[in-house]
Short mmCIF file of C-alpha atoms in Angstrom, two decimals:
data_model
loop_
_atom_site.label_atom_id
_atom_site.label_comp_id
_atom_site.label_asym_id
_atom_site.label_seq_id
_atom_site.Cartn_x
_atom_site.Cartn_y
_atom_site.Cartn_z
CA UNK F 28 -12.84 10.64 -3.99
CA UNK F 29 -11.52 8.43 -6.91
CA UNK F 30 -10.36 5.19 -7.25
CA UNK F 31 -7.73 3.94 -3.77
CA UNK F 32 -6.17 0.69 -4.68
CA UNK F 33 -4.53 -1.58 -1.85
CA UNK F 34 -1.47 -3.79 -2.58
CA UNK F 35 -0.21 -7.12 -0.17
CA UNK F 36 3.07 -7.70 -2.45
CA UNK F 37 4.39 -10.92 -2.24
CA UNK F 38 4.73 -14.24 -4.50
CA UNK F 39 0.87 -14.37 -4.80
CA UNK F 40 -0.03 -10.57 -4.78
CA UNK F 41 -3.16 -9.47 -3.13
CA UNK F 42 -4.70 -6.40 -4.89
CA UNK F 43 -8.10 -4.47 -3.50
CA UNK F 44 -10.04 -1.38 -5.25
CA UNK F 45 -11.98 0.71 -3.56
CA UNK F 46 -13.94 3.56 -5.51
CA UNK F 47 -15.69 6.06 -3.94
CA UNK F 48 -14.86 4.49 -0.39
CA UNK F 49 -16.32 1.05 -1.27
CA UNK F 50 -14.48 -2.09 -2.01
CA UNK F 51 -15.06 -3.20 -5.49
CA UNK F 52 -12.50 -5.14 -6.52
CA UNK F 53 -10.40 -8.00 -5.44
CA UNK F 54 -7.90 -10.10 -6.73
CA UNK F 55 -4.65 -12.14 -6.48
CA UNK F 56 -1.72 -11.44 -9.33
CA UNK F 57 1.68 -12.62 -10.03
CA UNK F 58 4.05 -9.92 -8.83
CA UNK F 59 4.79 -9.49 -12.91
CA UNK F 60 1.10 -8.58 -13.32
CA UNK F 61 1.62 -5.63 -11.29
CA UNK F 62 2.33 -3.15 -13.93
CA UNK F 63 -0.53 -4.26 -16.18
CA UNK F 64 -2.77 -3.93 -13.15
CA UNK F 65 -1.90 -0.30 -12.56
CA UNK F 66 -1.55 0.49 -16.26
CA UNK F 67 -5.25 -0.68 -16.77
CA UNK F 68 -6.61 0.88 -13.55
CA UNK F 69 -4.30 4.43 -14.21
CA UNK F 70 -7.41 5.90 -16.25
CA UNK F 71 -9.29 6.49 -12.77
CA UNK F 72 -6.19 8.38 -11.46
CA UNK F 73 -6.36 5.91 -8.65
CA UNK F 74 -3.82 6.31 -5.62
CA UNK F 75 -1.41 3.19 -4.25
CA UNK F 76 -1.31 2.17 -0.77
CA UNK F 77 0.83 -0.73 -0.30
CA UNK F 78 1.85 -3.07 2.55
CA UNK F 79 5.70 -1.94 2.38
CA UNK F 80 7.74 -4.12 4.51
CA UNK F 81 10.93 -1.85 4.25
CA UNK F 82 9.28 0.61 6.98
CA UNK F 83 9.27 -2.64 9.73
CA UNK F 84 12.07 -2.61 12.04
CA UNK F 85 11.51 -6.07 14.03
CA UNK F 86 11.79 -8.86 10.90
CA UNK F 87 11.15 -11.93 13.05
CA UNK F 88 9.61 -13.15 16.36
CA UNK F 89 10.90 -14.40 19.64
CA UNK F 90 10.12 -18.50 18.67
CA UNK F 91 13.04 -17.69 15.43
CA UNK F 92 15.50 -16.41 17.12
CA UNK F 93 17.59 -19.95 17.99
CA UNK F 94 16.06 -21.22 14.75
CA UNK F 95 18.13 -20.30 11.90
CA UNK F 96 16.80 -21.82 9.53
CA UNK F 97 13.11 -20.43 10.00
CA UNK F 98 15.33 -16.82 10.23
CA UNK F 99 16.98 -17.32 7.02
CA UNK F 100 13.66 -18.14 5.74
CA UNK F 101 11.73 -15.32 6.97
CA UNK F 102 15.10 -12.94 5.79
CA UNK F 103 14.63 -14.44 2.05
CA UNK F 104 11.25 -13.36 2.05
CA UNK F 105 11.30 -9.97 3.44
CA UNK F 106 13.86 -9.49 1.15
CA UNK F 107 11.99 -10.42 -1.76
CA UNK F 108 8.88 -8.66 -0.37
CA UNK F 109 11.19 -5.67 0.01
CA UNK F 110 12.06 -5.83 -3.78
CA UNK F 111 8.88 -6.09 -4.89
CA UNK F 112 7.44 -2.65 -3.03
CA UNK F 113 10.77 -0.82 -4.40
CA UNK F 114 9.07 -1.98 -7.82
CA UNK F 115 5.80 -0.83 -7.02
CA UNK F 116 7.25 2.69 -6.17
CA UNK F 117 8.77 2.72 -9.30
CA UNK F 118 5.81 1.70 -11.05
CA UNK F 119 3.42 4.42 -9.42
CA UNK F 120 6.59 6.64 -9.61
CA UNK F 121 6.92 6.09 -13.35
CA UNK F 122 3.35 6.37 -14.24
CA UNK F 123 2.71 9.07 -12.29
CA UNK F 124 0.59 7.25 -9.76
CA UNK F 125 0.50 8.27 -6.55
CA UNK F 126 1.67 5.82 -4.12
CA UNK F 127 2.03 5.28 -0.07
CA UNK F 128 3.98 2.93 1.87
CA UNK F 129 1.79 1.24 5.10
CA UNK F 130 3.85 -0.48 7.29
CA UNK F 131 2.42 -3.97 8.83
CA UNK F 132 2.10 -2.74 12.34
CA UNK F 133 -0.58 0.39 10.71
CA UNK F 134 -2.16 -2.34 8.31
CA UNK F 135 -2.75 -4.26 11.62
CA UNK F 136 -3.12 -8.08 11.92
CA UNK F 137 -4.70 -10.04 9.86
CA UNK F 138 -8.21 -10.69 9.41
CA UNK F 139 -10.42 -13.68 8.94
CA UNK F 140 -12.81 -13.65 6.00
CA UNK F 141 -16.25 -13.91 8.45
CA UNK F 142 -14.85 -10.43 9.78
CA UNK F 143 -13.58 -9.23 6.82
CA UNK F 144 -17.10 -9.32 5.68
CA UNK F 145 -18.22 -7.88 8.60
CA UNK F 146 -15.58 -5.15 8.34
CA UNK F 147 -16.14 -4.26 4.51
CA UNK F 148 -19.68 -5.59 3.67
CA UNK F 149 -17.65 -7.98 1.18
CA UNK F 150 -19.85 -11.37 0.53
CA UNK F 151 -18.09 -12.81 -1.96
CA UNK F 152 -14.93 -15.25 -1.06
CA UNK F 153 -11.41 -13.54 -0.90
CA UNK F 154 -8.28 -15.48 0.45
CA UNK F 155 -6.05 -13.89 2.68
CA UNK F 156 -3.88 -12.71 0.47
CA UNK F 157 -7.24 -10.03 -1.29
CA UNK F 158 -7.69 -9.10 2.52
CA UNK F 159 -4.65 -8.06 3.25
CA UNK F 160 -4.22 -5.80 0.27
CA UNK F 161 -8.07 -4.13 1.42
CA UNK F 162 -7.03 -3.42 4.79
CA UNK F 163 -3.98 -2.02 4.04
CA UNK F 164 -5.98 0.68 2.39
CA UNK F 165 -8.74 0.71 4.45
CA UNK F 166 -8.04 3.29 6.32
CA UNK F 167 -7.25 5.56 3.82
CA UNK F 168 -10.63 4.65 1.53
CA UNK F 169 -12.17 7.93 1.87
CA UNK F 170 -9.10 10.20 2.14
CA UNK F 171 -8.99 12.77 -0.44
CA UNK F 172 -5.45 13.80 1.15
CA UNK F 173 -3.64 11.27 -0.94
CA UNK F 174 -4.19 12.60 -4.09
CA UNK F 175 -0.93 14.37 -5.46
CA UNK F 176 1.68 12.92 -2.76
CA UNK F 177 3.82 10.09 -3.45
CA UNK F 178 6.71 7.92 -1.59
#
C-alpha cells in the first residue's frame, strides 16, 4: 500500500503518515515547511490527501452572520487556507506526487485526542492540529486506488 500522508493546512500545519495503513507519523509545520516535508517523504512515493477548503460551499455559521467582524475574520482565513492547498497542489503537482482534495464535511468533525486514540491506536500526545491532518486521510489509509490520480 505505500506511504498516505494527511495534510490540515493552515498557519500551524498539521501533517499525519500513515504506511502500510498505520499511523506513524505526526507533526505540526510552518506552511513554508511544506515542501521540505514532501521532498523528504517523496522517496516512499507517498500519496497527498489534504483538508482542501476550496471544495466547502457554506464558509461561516448561523451565530456570524450579523457579526461582521467574526465574518471578515473567518473570510481572511479561508482565504489564506485556500492559498495554502492551491500550494500544496502545486507542490504534489510539481513533484509528481499524487494528491487529493477532502473537503471538511468528508474529513468530518473534529476529534478529541482520548478518541483519537481510540480511533487510531495513537498513544502518544498530538494537538488538534496532527488530528486533523490523520483523519483527513483516514479513510483513505488502505486505498491502493490513489496511487497514480491527482487533483
Amino acid at each position: 500500500m505505500g506511504l498516505i500522508l494527511g495534510i490540515d493546512p493552515g498557519a500551524a500545519t498539521g501533517v499525519a503518515a500513515y504506511d502500510s495503513g498505520k499511523l506513524v507519523e505526526l507533526l505540526t509545520i510552518e506552511p513554508f515547511q511544506l515542501e521540505r516535508f514532501l521532498r523528504e517523504r517523496a522517496v516512499a512515493s507517498p500519496s497527498v490527501l489534504f483538508e482542501d477548503s476550496r471544495l466547502e460551499t457554506r464558509l461561516w455559521n448561523a451565530r456570524q452572520k450579523g457579526a461582521y467582524g467574526a465574518a471578515l475574520a473567518t473570510a481572511r482565513s479561508v482565504g489564506q487556507v485556500d492559498a495554502w492547498c492551491s500550494l500544496i497542489a502545486s507542490l504534489c503537482a510539481d513533484m509528481g506526487i499524487p494528491a487529493h482534495g477532502v473537503s471538511p464535511t468528508v474529513k468530518g468533525a473534529k476529534v478529541a485526542a482520548p478518541a483519537f486514540g481510540r480511533i487510531t491506536g495513537w498513544t502518544k500526545r498530538c494537538n488538534q492540529h496532527e488530528r486533523d491532518a490523520a483523519m483527513v486521510a483516514w479513510k483513505f489509509r488502505n486505498s491502493v486506488a490513489l496511487k497514480g490520480r491527482t487533483c
